[in-house]
mmCIF file of C-alpha atoms in Angstrom:
data_model
loop_
_atom_site.group_PDB
_atom_site.id
_atom_site.type_symbol
_atom_site.label_atom_id
_atom_site.label_comp_id
_atom_site.label_asym_id
_atom_site.label_seq_id
_atom_site.Cartn_x
_atom_site.Cartn_y
_atom_site.Cartn_z
ATOM 1 C CA MET N 1 60.293 -62.914 -32.849
ATOM 2 C CA ARG N 2 58.228 -61.404 -35.380
ATOM 3 C CA ALA N 3 55.046 -61.999 -33.629
ATOM 4 C CA LEU N 4 56.409 -60.297 -30.284
ATOM 5 C CA ARG N 5 57.486 -57.353 -32.810
ATOM 6 C CA ALA N 6 53.768 -56.972 -34.147
ATOM 7 C CA VAL N 7 52.497 -57.283 -30.610
ATOM 8 C CA LEU N 8 54.450 -54.485 -29.712
ATOM 9 C CA ALA N 9 53.715 -52.459 -32.760
ATOM 10 C CA LEU N 10 50.042 -52.843 -31.883
ATOM 11 C CA ALA N 11 50.290 -51.613 -28.322
ATOM 12 C CA LEU N 12 52.241 -48.327 -29.499
ATOM 13 C CA LEU N 13 49.713 -47.559 -31.970
ATOM 14 C CA SER N 14 46.955 -48.065 -29.343
ATOM 15 C CA ALA N 15 48.424 -45.819 -26.966
ATOM 16 C CA ALA N 16 49.350 -43.404 -29.796
ATOM 17 C CA ALA N 17 45.389 -43.388 -30.141
ATOM 18 C CA ALA N 18 44.419 -43.439 -27.005
ATOM 19 C CA ASP N 19 41.709 -40.449 -25.972
ATOM 20 C CA THR N 20 43.434 -37.783 -23.598
ATOM 21 C CA THR N 21 40.955 -35.054 -23.995
ATOM 22 C CA PRO N 22 38.347 -34.475 -21.306
ATOM 23 C CA PRO N 23 34.901 -33.822 -22.595
ATOM 24 C CA ASN N 24 32.865 -30.613 -23.643
ATOM 25 C CA PHE N 25 29.618 -29.342 -22.485
ATOM 26 C CA SER N 26 27.261 -29.055 -25.347
ATOM 27 C CA ALA N 27 25.988 -25.463 -25.721
ATOM 28 C CA GLY N 28 23.671 -24.197 -23.371
ATOM 29 C CA TYR N 29 24.784 -26.986 -20.761
ATOM 30 C CA PRO N 30 24.864 -27.217 -17.848
ATOM 31 C CA SER N 31 22.070 -25.552 -17.040
ATOM 32 C CA VAL N 32 18.853 -25.165 -14.136
ATOM 33 C CA THR N 33 15.212 -25.187 -14.908
ATOM 34 C CA ALA N 34 11.988 -26.102 -13.394
ATOM 35 C CA VAL N 35 13.078 -23.661 -10.047
ATOM 36 C CA THR N 36 10.631 -23.701 -7.179
ATOM 37 C CA GLY N 37 10.946 -22.842 -3.530
ATOM 38 C CA SER N 38 12.367 -26.269 -2.554
ATOM 39 C CA GLN N 39 13.957 -27.904 -5.782
ATOM 40 C CA PHE N 40 15.562 -27.153 -9.285
ATOM 41 C CA THR N 41 16.358 -29.564 -12.032
ATOM 42 C CA LEU N 42 20.119 -29.944 -13.141
ATOM 43 C CA ASN N 43 20.491 -30.181 -16.971
ATOM 44 C CA VAL N 44 23.495 -31.786 -18.717
ATOM 45 C CA LYS N 45 24.702 -32.455 -22.098
ATOM 46 C CA SER N 46 28.169 -33.529 -23.168
ATOM 47 C CA ASN N 47 29.871 -34.383 -26.498
ATOM 48 C CA GLU N 48 31.145 -37.783 -24.717
ATOM 49 C CA ALA N 49 29.786 -40.460 -22.829
ATOM 50 C CA GLY N 50 30.660 -40.311 -19.197
ATOM 51 C CA LYS N 51 29.698 -38.764 -15.905
ATOM 52 C CA ALA N 52 29.075 -35.295 -14.398
ATOM 53 C CA TYR N 53 29.378 -34.404 -10.712
ATOM 54 C CA TYR N 54 27.859 -31.720 -8.821
ATOM 55 C CA TYR N 55 27.807 -30.008 -5.385
ATOM 56 C CA VAL N 56 25.323 -27.294 -4.516
ATOM 57 C CA VAL N 57 26.357 -24.724 -1.717
ATOM 58 C CA ALA N 58 24.822 -21.695 -0.086
ATOM 59 C CA GLY N 59 25.506 -18.353 -1.640
ATOM 60 C CA ALA N 60 26.517 -16.459 -5.057
ATOM 61 C CA SER N 61 30.125 -16.382 -4.502
ATOM 62 C CA PRO N 62 31.672 -19.175 -2.291
ATOM 63 C CA THR N 63 35.097 -20.894 -2.957
ATOM 64 C CA PRO N 64 34.521 -23.188 -5.497
ATOM 65 C CA PRO N 65 35.895 -26.849 -5.641
ATOM 66 C CA THR N 66 38.415 -27.983 -7.653
ATOM 67 C CA PRO N 67 37.888 -30.847 -10.226
ATOM 68 C CA ALA N 68 39.363 -33.515 -8.258
ATOM 69 C CA GLN N 69 37.045 -32.616 -5.076
ATOM 70 C CA LEU N 70 34.034 -32.444 -7.128
ATOM 71 C CA GLU N 71 34.959 -35.980 -8.570
ATOM 72 C CA ALA N 72 35.645 -37.126 -5.067
ATOM 73 C CA GLN N 73 32.184 -36.353 -3.753
ATOM 74 C CA TYR N 74 32.892 -35.798 -0.409
ATOM 75 C CA ALA N 75 29.933 -36.321 2.033
ATOM 76 C CA SER N 76 29.406 -33.071 3.718
ATOM 77 C CA ALA N 77 32.078 -30.240 3.014
ATOM 78 C CA TYR N 78 35.124 -29.588 0.761
ATOM 79 C CA GLY N 79 37.378 -27.464 2.754
ATOM 80 C CA ALA N 80 35.287 -24.888 4.982
ATOM 81 C CA VAL N 81 32.650 -24.905 2.535
ATOM 82 C CA THR N 82 29.526 -27.112 3.242
ATOM 83 C CA ILE N 83 27.765 -29.108 0.676
ATOM 84 C CA PHE N 84 23.882 -28.947 0.777
ATOM 85 C CA ALA N 85 23.429 -31.634 -2.188
ATOM 86 C CA LYS N 86 25.629 -33.784 -4.493
ATOM 87 C CA GLY N 87 25.635 -36.368 -7.139
ATOM 88 C CA GLU N 88 26.651 -37.891 -10.164
ATOM 89 C CA ILE N 89 24.782 -37.784 -13.145
ATOM 90 C CA THR N 90 25.665 -40.830 -15.802
ATOM 91 C CA LEU N 91 25.944 -39.722 -19.171
ATOM 92 C CA THR N 92 25.081 -43.060 -20.950
ATOM 93 C CA ALA N 93 25.425 -41.430 -24.578
ATOM 94 C CA ALA N 94 26.956 -38.547 -26.391
ATOM 95 C CA ASP N 95 25.170 -35.392 -27.130
ATOM 96 C CA THR N 96 22.176 -36.558 -25.098
ATOM 97 C CA ALA N 97 20.557 -34.401 -22.291
ATOM 98 C CA TYR N 98 20.336 -35.805 -18.946
ATOM 99 C CA ASP N 99 18.809 -34.156 -15.739
ATOM 100 C CA VAL N 100 18.447 -34.797 -11.923
ATOM 101 C CA ASP N 101 16.228 -32.901 -9.741
ATOM 102 C CA VAL N 102 17.830 -31.400 -6.638
ATOM 103 C CA THR N 103 15.650 -31.223 -3.588
ATOM 104 C CA GLY N 104 15.485 -30.465 0.038
ATOM 105 C CA LEU N 105 16.511 -26.755 -0.534
ATOM 106 C CA SER N 106 15.410 -23.579 1.100
ATOM 107 C CA GLU N 107 12.879 -21.194 -0.107
ATOM 108 C CA ASN N 108 14.070 -17.994 -1.653
ATOM 109 C CA THR N 109 17.875 -18.886 -1.454
ATOM 110 C CA VAL N 110 20.823 -18.326 -3.478
ATOM 111 C CA TYR N 111 22.764 -21.205 -4.157
ATOM 112 C CA SER N 112 25.976 -21.865 -6.423
ATOM 113 C CA VAL N 113 26.127 -25.151 -8.125
ATOM 114 C CA PHE N 114 29.414 -26.582 -9.283
ATOM 115 C CA VAL N 115 29.539 -29.163 -12.059
ATOM 116 C CA VAL N 116 32.631 -31.130 -13.581
ATOM 117 C CA ALA N 117 32.143 -33.783 -16.511
ATOM 118 C CA GLU N 118 34.616 -36.730 -17.261
ATOM 119 C CA ASP N 119 34.430 -39.161 -20.360
ATOM 120 C CA ASP N 120 34.061 -43.007 -20.061
ATOM 121 C CA GLN N 121 37.794 -43.883 -20.733
ATOM 122 C CA ALA N 122 39.266 -46.784 -18.619
ATOM 123 C CA THR N 123 41.199 -43.762 -17.015
ATOM 124 C CA PRO N 124 38.581 -41.136 -17.303
ATOM 125 C CA ASN N 125 39.650 -37.515 -18.681
ATOM 126 C CA LEU N 126 38.458 -35.095 -16.037
ATOM 127 C CA GLN N 127 37.557 -31.534 -17.001
ATOM 128 C CA THR N 128 40.417 -28.886 -15.777
ATOM 129 C CA ALA N 129 37.673 -26.138 -14.774
ATOM 130 C CA VAL N 130 34.621 -26.304 -13.044
ATOM 131 C CA THR N 131 31.275 -24.779 -14.294
ATOM 132 C CA ASP N 132 29.742 -22.451 -11.901
ATOM 133 C CA LEU N 133 25.824 -21.761 -12.036
ATOM 134 C CA ASP N 134 24.176 -19.501 -9.819
ATOM 135 C CA VAL N 135 20.298 -20.187 -8.985
ATOM 136 C CA THR N 136 17.865 -18.712 -6.342
ATOM 137 C CA THR N 137 15.161 -20.886 -5.124
ATOM 138 C CA ALA N 138 11.776 -19.441 -5.591
ATOM 139 C CA ASP N 139 9.700 -17.305 -3.248
ATOM 140 C CA ASP N 140 6.578 -19.279 -2.611
ATOM 141 C CA THR N 141 5.039 -16.624 -0.752
ATOM 142 C CA ALA N 142 3.260 -13.833 -1.971
ATOM 143 C CA PRO N 143 4.057 -10.178 -0.742
ATOM 144 C CA SER N 144 2.355 -8.980 2.585
ATOM 145 C CA PHE N 145 1.467 -5.725 3.587
ATOM 146 C CA ALA N 146 3.471 -3.893 6.107
ATOM 147 C CA THR N 147 1.718 -3.168 9.240
ATOM 148 C CA GLY N 148 -0.945 -0.188 8.854
ATOM 149 C CA PHE N 149 -0.934 -0.491 5.178
ATOM 150 C CA PRO N 150 -2.755 0.406 2.557
ATOM 151 C CA LYS N 151 -3.853 3.611 3.708
ATOM 152 C CA ALA N 152 -4.989 6.747 2.593
ATOM 153 C CA THR N 153 -3.369 9.903 3.730
ATOM 154 C CA GLU N 154 -3.611 13.752 2.587
ATOM 155 C CA ILE N 155 -7.183 13.246 1.669
ATOM 156 C CA LYS N 156 -8.945 16.360 0.231
ATOM 157 C CA ASP N 157 -12.352 16.628 -0.943
ATOM 158 C CA THR N 158 -11.681 15.412 -4.397
ATOM 159 C CA GLU N 159 -8.354 13.499 -4.011
ATOM 160 C CA PHE N 160 -6.175 11.365 -1.708
ATOM 161 C CA LYS N 161 -2.896 9.615 -1.825
ATOM 162 C CA LEU N 162 -2.822 5.958 -1.534
ATOM 163 C CA VAL N 163 0.214 4.765 0.372
ATOM 164 C CA VAL N 164 1.245 0.758 0.066
ATOM 165 C CA GLU N 165 4.218 -0.898 1.528
ATOM 166 C CA LEU N 166 5.143 -4.476 0.864
ATOM 167 C CA ASN N 167 7.646 -6.776 2.818
ATOM 168 C CA GLU N 168 9.406 -7.391 -0.937
ATOM 169 C CA PRO N 169 9.809 -6.005 -4.201
ATOM 170 C CA GLY N 170 6.993 -6.375 -6.687
ATOM 171 C CA LEU N 171 4.108 -4.482 -7.896
ATOM 172 C CA PHE N 172 0.391 -3.673 -6.829
ATOM 173 C CA HIS N 173 -2.970 -3.003 -8.718
ATOM 174 C CA TRP N 174 -5.786 -0.829 -6.963
ATOM 175 C CA ALA N 175 -9.066 0.463 -7.961
ATOM 176 C CA VAL N 176 -11.449 3.101 -6.268
ATOM 177 C CA LEU N 177 -15.325 2.312 -6.808
ATOM 178 C CA PRO N 178 -18.101 3.969 -4.748
ATOM 179 C CA THR N 179 -19.075 2.130 -1.890
ATOM 180 C CA GLY N 180 -21.965 -0.208 -2.560
ATOM 181 C CA ASP N 181 -20.754 -1.013 -6.265
ATOM 182 C CA SER N 182 -19.678 -4.592 -6.810
ATOM 183 C CA ALA N 183 -16.041 -5.592 -5.859
ATOM 184 C CA PRO N 184 -13.743 -6.278 -9.034
ATOM 185 C CA THR N 185 -12.041 -9.706 -9.249
ATOM 186 C CA ALA N 186 -8.432 -9.908 -9.405
ATOM 187 C CA SER N 187 -8.355 -10.132 -12.986
ATOM 188 C CA ASP N 188 -10.382 -7.175 -13.203
ATOM 189 C CA LEU N 189 -7.521 -5.252 -11.182
ATOM 190 C CA ALA N 190 -4.719 -6.825 -13.140
ATOM 191 C CA ALA N 191 -6.288 -5.580 -16.197
ATOM 192 C CA GLY N 192 -6.999 -2.185 -15.176
ATOM 193 C CA SER N 193 -10.728 -2.744 -16.012
ATOM 194 C CA SER N 194 -12.639 -2.813 -13.006
ATOM 195 C CA ILE N 195 -16.175 -2.070 -14.110
ATOM 196 C CA GLY N 196 -17.554 1.104 -12.202
ATOM 197 C CA ALA N 197 -14.028 2.170 -10.925
ATOM 198 C CA VAL N 198 -13.789 5.947 -10.980
ATOM 199 C CA ALA N 199 -9.953 5.707 -10.608
ATOM 200 C CA GLU N 200 -7.735 2.657 -10.908
ATOM 201 C CA SER N 201 -4.054 1.339 -11.957
ATOM 202 C CA ALA N 202 -3.006 0.501 -15.378
ATOM 203 C CA ALA N 203 -2.425 -2.669 -16.322
ATOM 204 C CA ALA N 204 1.315 -3.069 -15.677
ATOM 205 C CA GLY N 205 0.497 -2.038 -12.073
ATOM 206 C CA VAL N 206 2.579 0.121 -10.006
ATOM 207 C CA ALA N 207 6.071 -1.050 -9.107
ATOM 208 C CA VAL N 208 7.590 -1.562 -5.618
ATOM 209 C CA THR N 209 11.312 -1.660 -6.039
ATOM 210 C CA ALA N 210 13.846 -3.129 -3.610
ATOM 211 C CA GLY N 211 15.295 0.422 -2.613
ATOM 212 C CA ALA N 212 11.703 1.997 -1.980
ATOM 213 C CA LEU N 213 9.140 -0.925 -0.652
ATOM 214 C CA GLN N 214 6.681 2.119 0.260
ATOM 215 C CA LYS N 215 5.059 3.491 -2.626
ATOM 216 C CA THR N 216 2.563 6.494 -3.033
ATOM 217 C CA VAL N 217 -0.131 7.085 -5.650
ATOM 218 C CA THR N 218 -2.234 10.231 -5.756
ATOM 219 C CA VAL N 219 -6.014 9.206 -6.556
ATOM 220 C CA THR N 220 -7.942 12.153 -8.478
ATOM 221 C CA GLY N 221 -11.411 13.009 -9.904
ATOM 222 C CA LEU N 222 -13.278 11.958 -6.725
ATOM 223 C CA ALA N 223 -16.366 13.720 -5.444
ATOM 224 C CA GLU N 224 -16.655 15.744 -2.233
ATOM 225 C CA ALA N 225 -17.889 14.244 1.265
ATOM 226 C CA THR N 226 -18.133 10.901 -0.427
ATOM 227 C CA THR N 227 -17.626 7.232 0.726
ATOM 228 C CA TYR N 228 -15.260 4.948 -1.598
ATOM 229 C CA ASP N 229 -13.918 1.467 -1.316
ATOM 230 C CA VAL N 230 -10.369 0.855 -2.090
ATOM 231 C CA TYR N 231 -9.211 -2.411 -3.566
ATOM 232 C CA VAL N 232 -5.302 -3.224 -3.621
ATOM 233 C CA LEU N 233 -3.862 -6.616 -4.866
ATOM 234 C CA ALA N 234 -0.140 -7.279 -4.846
ATOM 235 C CA ARG N 235 2.285 -9.701 -6.533
ATOM 236 C CA ASP N 236 6.102 -10.143 -5.936
ATOM 237 C CA ASP N 237 8.404 -10.214 -8.797
ATOM 238 C CA ASN N 238 9.748 -13.686 -8.822
ATOM 239 C CA GLY N 239 9.158 -14.289 -12.500
ATOM 240 C CA ASP N 240 11.996 -11.833 -12.924
ATOM 241 C CA LEU N 241 14.525 -14.409 -11.613
ATOM 242 C CA GLY N 242 13.930 -16.836 -14.574
ATOM 243 C CA GLY N 243 14.461 -20.452 -14.285
ATOM 244 C CA GLY N 244 10.661 -21.016 -14.747
ATOM 245 C CA GLN N 245 9.576 -19.200 -11.685
ATOM 246 C CA THR N 246 6.512 -17.201 -11.615
ATOM 247 C CA ASP N 247 5.219 -14.516 -9.403
ATOM 248 C CA ASN N 248 3.267 -14.906 -6.448
ATOM 249 C CA VAL N 249 0.143 -13.085 -6.166
ATOM 250 C CA GLN N 250 -1.923 -12.590 -2.829
ATOM 251 C CA SER N 251 -4.619 -14.934 -2.524
ATOM 252 C CA SER N 252 -7.086 -12.183 -1.563
ATOM 253 C CA ILE N 253 -7.864 -8.511 -2.224
ATOM 254 C CA HIS N 254 -7.174 -5.961 0.698
ATOM 255 C CA THR N 255 -10.109 -3.536 1.010
ATOM 256 C CA PHE N 256 -10.629 -0.594 3.034
ATOM 257 C CA THR N 257 -12.768 2.561 2.877
ATOM 258 C CA VAL N 258 -11.879 6.272 2.421
ATOM 259 C CA ALA N 259 -14.454 9.252 2.809
ATOM 260 C CA THR N 260 -13.640 12.189 1.188
ATOM 261 C CA ALA N 261 -13.103 15.472 2.882
ATOM 262 C CA ASP N 262 -16.243 17.905 3.233
ATOM 263 C CA VAL N 263 -14.951 21.639 2.714
ATOM 264 C CA THR N 264 -18.325 22.806 2.565
ATOM 265 C CA PRO N 265 -19.734 24.680 5.895
ATOM 266 C CA PRO N 266 -23.162 23.726 7.142
ATOM 267 C CA ALA N 267 -26.240 25.781 5.924
ATOM 268 C CA PHE N 268 -29.208 26.948 7.552
ATOM 269 C CA GLU N 269 -32.168 25.281 6.422
ATOM 270 C CA SER N 270 -35.301 27.446 5.156
ATOM 271 C CA THR N 271 -36.551 29.831 8.027
ATOM 272 C CA PHE N 272 -33.934 29.449 10.305
ATOM 273 C CA PRO N 273 -32.242 31.066 12.004
ATOM 274 C CA SER N 274 -35.294 32.721 13.624
ATOM 275 C CA ILE N 275 -36.141 34.283 16.884
ATOM 276 C CA PRO N 276 -39.765 32.962 17.241
ATOM 277 C CA SER N 277 -42.150 35.703 18.376
ATOM 278 C CA ALA N 278 -43.760 33.312 20.730
ATOM 279 C CA SER N 279 -40.694 32.615 22.481
ATOM 280 C CA VAL N 280 -39.988 36.655 23.030
ATOM 281 C CA SER N 281 -40.996 37.898 26.503
ATOM 282 C CA THR N 282 -39.931 41.196 28.336
ATOM 283 C CA SER N 283 -36.537 39.842 29.323
ATOM 284 C CA ALA N 284 -35.925 36.956 27.243
ATOM 285 C CA LEU N 285 -35.841 34.691 23.924
ATOM 286 C CA ASN N 286 -35.144 31.936 21.765
ATOM 287 C CA ILE N 287 -32.562 31.710 19.086
ATOM 288 C CA SER N 288 -33.670 28.711 16.788
ATOM 289 C CA VAL N 289 -31.182 27.159 14.760
ATOM 290 C CA GLN N 290 -31.427 24.085 12.046
ATOM 291 C CA LEU N 291 -28.446 22.987 9.965
ATOM 292 C CA ASP N 292 -28.233 20.757 7.030
ATOM 293 C CA GLU N 293 -25.635 18.506 8.989
ATOM 294 C CA PRO N 294 -24.388 17.926 12.198
ATOM 295 C CA GLY N 295 -22.265 20.535 13.633
ATOM 296 C CA VAL N 296 -22.369 23.736 16.038
ATOM 297 C CA VAL N 297 -23.629 27.417 15.731
ATOM 298 C CA TYR N 298 -21.925 30.359 17.310
ATOM 299 C CA TYR N 299 -23.737 33.320 18.559
ATOM 300 C CA TYR N 300 -23.607 36.724 19.557
ATOM 301 C CA LEU N 301 -26.476 39.006 20.902
ATOM 302 C CA VAL N 302 -26.017 42.820 20.664
ATOM 303 C CA LYS N 303 -28.175 45.723 20.662
ATOM 304 C CA ALA N 304 -29.649 46.108 17.226
ATOM 305 C CA GLN N 305 -27.963 49.458 16.541
ATOM 306 C CA ASP N 306 -24.667 48.048 17.444
ATOM 307 C CA THR N 307 -21.926 47.697 14.630
ATOM 308 C CA PRO N 308 -22.506 43.897 12.999
ATOM 309 C CA PRO N 309 -19.728 41.581 14.033
ATOM 310 C CA THR N 310 -17.505 39.510 11.347
ATOM 311 C CA ALA N 311 -18.189 35.905 11.393
ATOM 312 C CA ALA N 312 -14.489 35.785 12.732
ATOM 313 C CA GLN N 313 -15.652 37.933 15.656
ATOM 314 C CA VAL N 314 -18.993 35.799 16.644
ATOM 315 C CA THR N 315 -16.366 32.434 16.346
ATOM 316 C CA ALA N 316 -13.917 34.059 18.842
ATOM 317 C CA GLN N 317 -16.644 34.419 21.527
ATOM 318 C CA THR N 318 -14.864 37.445 23.063
ATOM 319 C CA ALA N 319 -16.783 39.695 25.380
ATOM 320 C CA THR N 320 -16.458 42.601 23.265
ATOM 321 C CA TYR N 321 -15.366 43.500 19.740
ATOM 322 C CA GLY N 322 -14.380 46.992 18.818
ATOM 323 C CA ASP N 323 -16.375 49.223 20.982
ATOM 324 C CA VAL N 324 -19.426 47.006 21.078
ATOM 325 C CA VAL N 325 -20.165 45.124 24.478
ATOM 326 C CA VAL N 326 -21.959 41.695 23.806
ATOM 327 C CA VAL N 327 -25.010 40.981 25.373
ATOM 328 C CA ALA N 328 -25.047 37.466 25.356
ATOM 329 C CA LYS N 329 -22.867 34.698 23.429
ATOM 330 C CA GLY N 330 -22.515 31.176 23.475
ATOM 331 C CA THR N 331 -22.386 27.769 21.168
ATOM 332 C CA VAL N 332 -25.291 25.647 20.102
ATOM 333 C CA ALA N 333 -24.338 22.001 19.644
ATOM 334 C CA VAL N 334 -26.556 20.838 16.802
ATOM 335 C CA ALA N 335 -26.243 16.863 17.054
ATOM 336 C CA ALA N 336 -28.206 15.862 13.792
ATOM 337 C CA ALA N 337 -29.337 17.369 10.487
ATOM 338 C CA SER N 338 -32.477 18.946 10.009
ATOM 339 C CA THR N 339 -33.394 19.128 13.855
ATOM 340 C CA GLN N 340 -34.386 22.355 15.526
ATOM 341 C CA VAL N 341 -32.283 23.541 18.566
ATOM 342 C CA ASP N 342 -33.473 26.314 20.494
ATOM 343 C CA THR N 343 -31.419 28.376 22.949
ATOM 344 C CA LEU N 344 -32.985 30.624 25.470
ATOM 345 C CA VAL N 345 -31.168 33.778 25.886
ATOM 346 C CA SER N 346 -32.484 35.564 29.302
ATOM 347 C CA GLY N 347 -31.494 38.836 31.537
ATOM 348 C CA LEU N 348 -32.502 41.089 28.496
ATOM 349 C CA ASP N 349 -34.125 44.470 28.871
ATOM 350 C CA ASP N 350 -37.510 45.015 28.192
ATOM 351 C CA LEU N 351 -38.851 47.282 24.987
ATOM 352 C CA THR N 352 -35.457 46.443 23.569
ATOM 353 C CA ALA N 353 -34.397 45.900 20.033
ATOM 354 C CA TYR N 354 -31.701 42.939 19.668
ATOM 355 C CA SER N 355 -29.761 41.409 16.777
ATOM 356 C CA ALA N 356 -28.583 37.961 17.023
ATOM 357 C CA TYR N 357 -25.518 37.062 14.560
ATOM 358 C CA VAL N 358 -25.073 33.455 14.055
ATOM 359 C CA VAL N 359 -22.222 31.380 12.366
ATOM 360 C CA PRO N 360 -22.751 27.717 11.729
ATOM 361 C CA ALA N 361 -19.655 25.387 11.494
ATOM 362 C CA ASP N 362 -19.124 21.686 11.364
ATOM 363 C CA GLY N 363 -16.976 19.322 13.347
ATOM 364 C CA GLY N 364 -14.063 18.966 10.752
ATOM 365 C CA MET N 365 -12.755 15.774 9.519
ATOM 366 C CA THR N 366 -11.685 12.839 12.308
ATOM 367 C CA SER N 367 -8.617 11.107 11.063
ATOM 368 C CA THR N 368 -8.104 7.167 11.366
ATOM 369 C CA ALA N 369 -5.482 4.485 11.163
ATOM 370 C CA THR N 370 -6.403 4.202 7.352
ATOM 371 C CA ASN N 371 -7.679 7.685 6.720
ATOM 372 C CA ALA N 372 -5.387 10.681 7.210
ATOM 373 C CA TYR N 373 -6.853 14.147 6.179
ATOM 374 C CA TYR N 374 -4.944 17.003 4.946
ATOM 375 C CA THR N 375 -6.793 18.841 7.290
ATOM 376 C CA THR N 376 -8.869 18.228 10.123
ATOM 377 C CA ALA N 377 -10.107 21.785 10.557
ATOM 378 C CA ALA N 378 -13.857 22.774 10.892
ATOM 379 C CA ASN N 379 -15.750 24.323 8.211
ATOM 380 C CA VAL N 380 -16.793 27.560 9.754
ATOM 381 C CA ALA N 381 -19.190 30.064 7.330
ATOM 382 C CA THR N 382 -17.469 33.194 6.415
ATOM 383 C CA THR N 383 -20.593 35.243 6.806
ATOM 384 C CA ALA N 384 -22.780 35.997 10.072
ATOM 385 C CA THR N 385 -26.433 35.937 9.645
ATOM 386 C CA ARG N 386 -28.749 38.155 11.443
ATOM 387 C CA VAL N 387 -32.088 37.844 12.801
ATOM 388 C CA ASN N 388 -33.905 40.564 14.849
ATOM 389 C CA ALA N 389 -36.324 40.921 17.750
ATOM 390 C CA THR N 390 -37.692 43.386 20.332
ATOM 391 C CA THR N 391 -38.419 42.234 23.654
ATOM 392 C CA ALA N 392 -41.657 43.236 25.126
ATOM 393 C CA ASP N 393 -42.746 45.808 27.034
ATOM 394 C CA GLY N 394 -42.712 44.896 30.990
ATOM 395 C CA THR N 395 -42.822 48.343 32.453
ATOM 396 C CA PRO N 396 -46.239 49.821 33.635
ATOM 397 C CA PRO N 397 -47.524 53.275 32.246
ATOM 398 C CA VAL N 398 -46.828 56.341 34.546
ATOM 399 C CA PHE N 399 -48.747 59.354 34.652
ATOM 400 C CA VAL N 400 -47.411 62.130 33.143
ATOM 401 C CA GLY N 401 -48.697 65.748 34.331
ATOM 402 C CA ALA N 402 -51.439 66.654 36.584
ATOM 403 C CA TYR N 403 -54.989 64.486 36.192
ATOM 404 C CA THR N 404 -57.824 64.574 38.252
#
């Protein structure tokens, strides 16, 4: 009888001493590290030996499983929620970190990781609350430029706007160098220290945010009518997501050429314009022009005593200006610089003094897919240059009075 009482007392004492408290995760656990585009590492540590169970499901706020659903480790779903990955981690010892690699995930996707732990009692004590971790798998792809970008717009003589549009948030570095100079390296661009750059971004780069994937930078300090090479390199902001992720940088530098605007009208080269004396006849003459760049020359031929026209009147090419009737008018195409072009003007009166007024202009700038100019209007001289000539005497003499 005494022995029976002793056994019962020991059983009651053991029951009173049994562990009925669920384990607690150690500070900083569970956690997610080593995130890539297709996997991450789940880390757990508990104050008791036992097991940890986990589900990985899509989205940042799906319906969480209950602790019992997690412990059950359903094959593919709990309720209406699809399970993308699941498993259990054996926690052999208390206060010891254990981990598991969760693989087979999709790139750049938000997942929720649900974790619950239990101790190793004969009847395990299961935590009453599920821990929820959010993780975004890495974007392993560098950003790309939208079609038609980067490009230069509003190009002027000493500046232009560099417009960049990416397909995702991030940043870009840029540099502008005279055409023919050595191209910068990716590290040069990133450091803002491209050798020979006339303009470049700072080391921090230019941020492209989710709300404004197109960014415009004004590039200044350039020379008129000069060709430059523009270098642009982009990266995303993957590193900002944490979990050991890093930014994805484009594998090559994008390059395109910009020609700053020519805002200076062409000029006549030495001795031009002219009316060569050898070209002057009784009824015709040549107007000779030679420019320092390709372009066009507008001309008026009027009587020498007539009021001179303005440059605007010459380029308007009307038959009259004011009360002056224009004798001849037209345009002369100059296809190449430093090349003399002669225009014959005929049907003139003999022994008459004429003045030719000439105004040079260039063809303006031509916009392209990557070079859009602030204006494409031609550069026209603001004054008309005058040259004079008198046609030869083509009338025979006549007798005056009576001669024998």
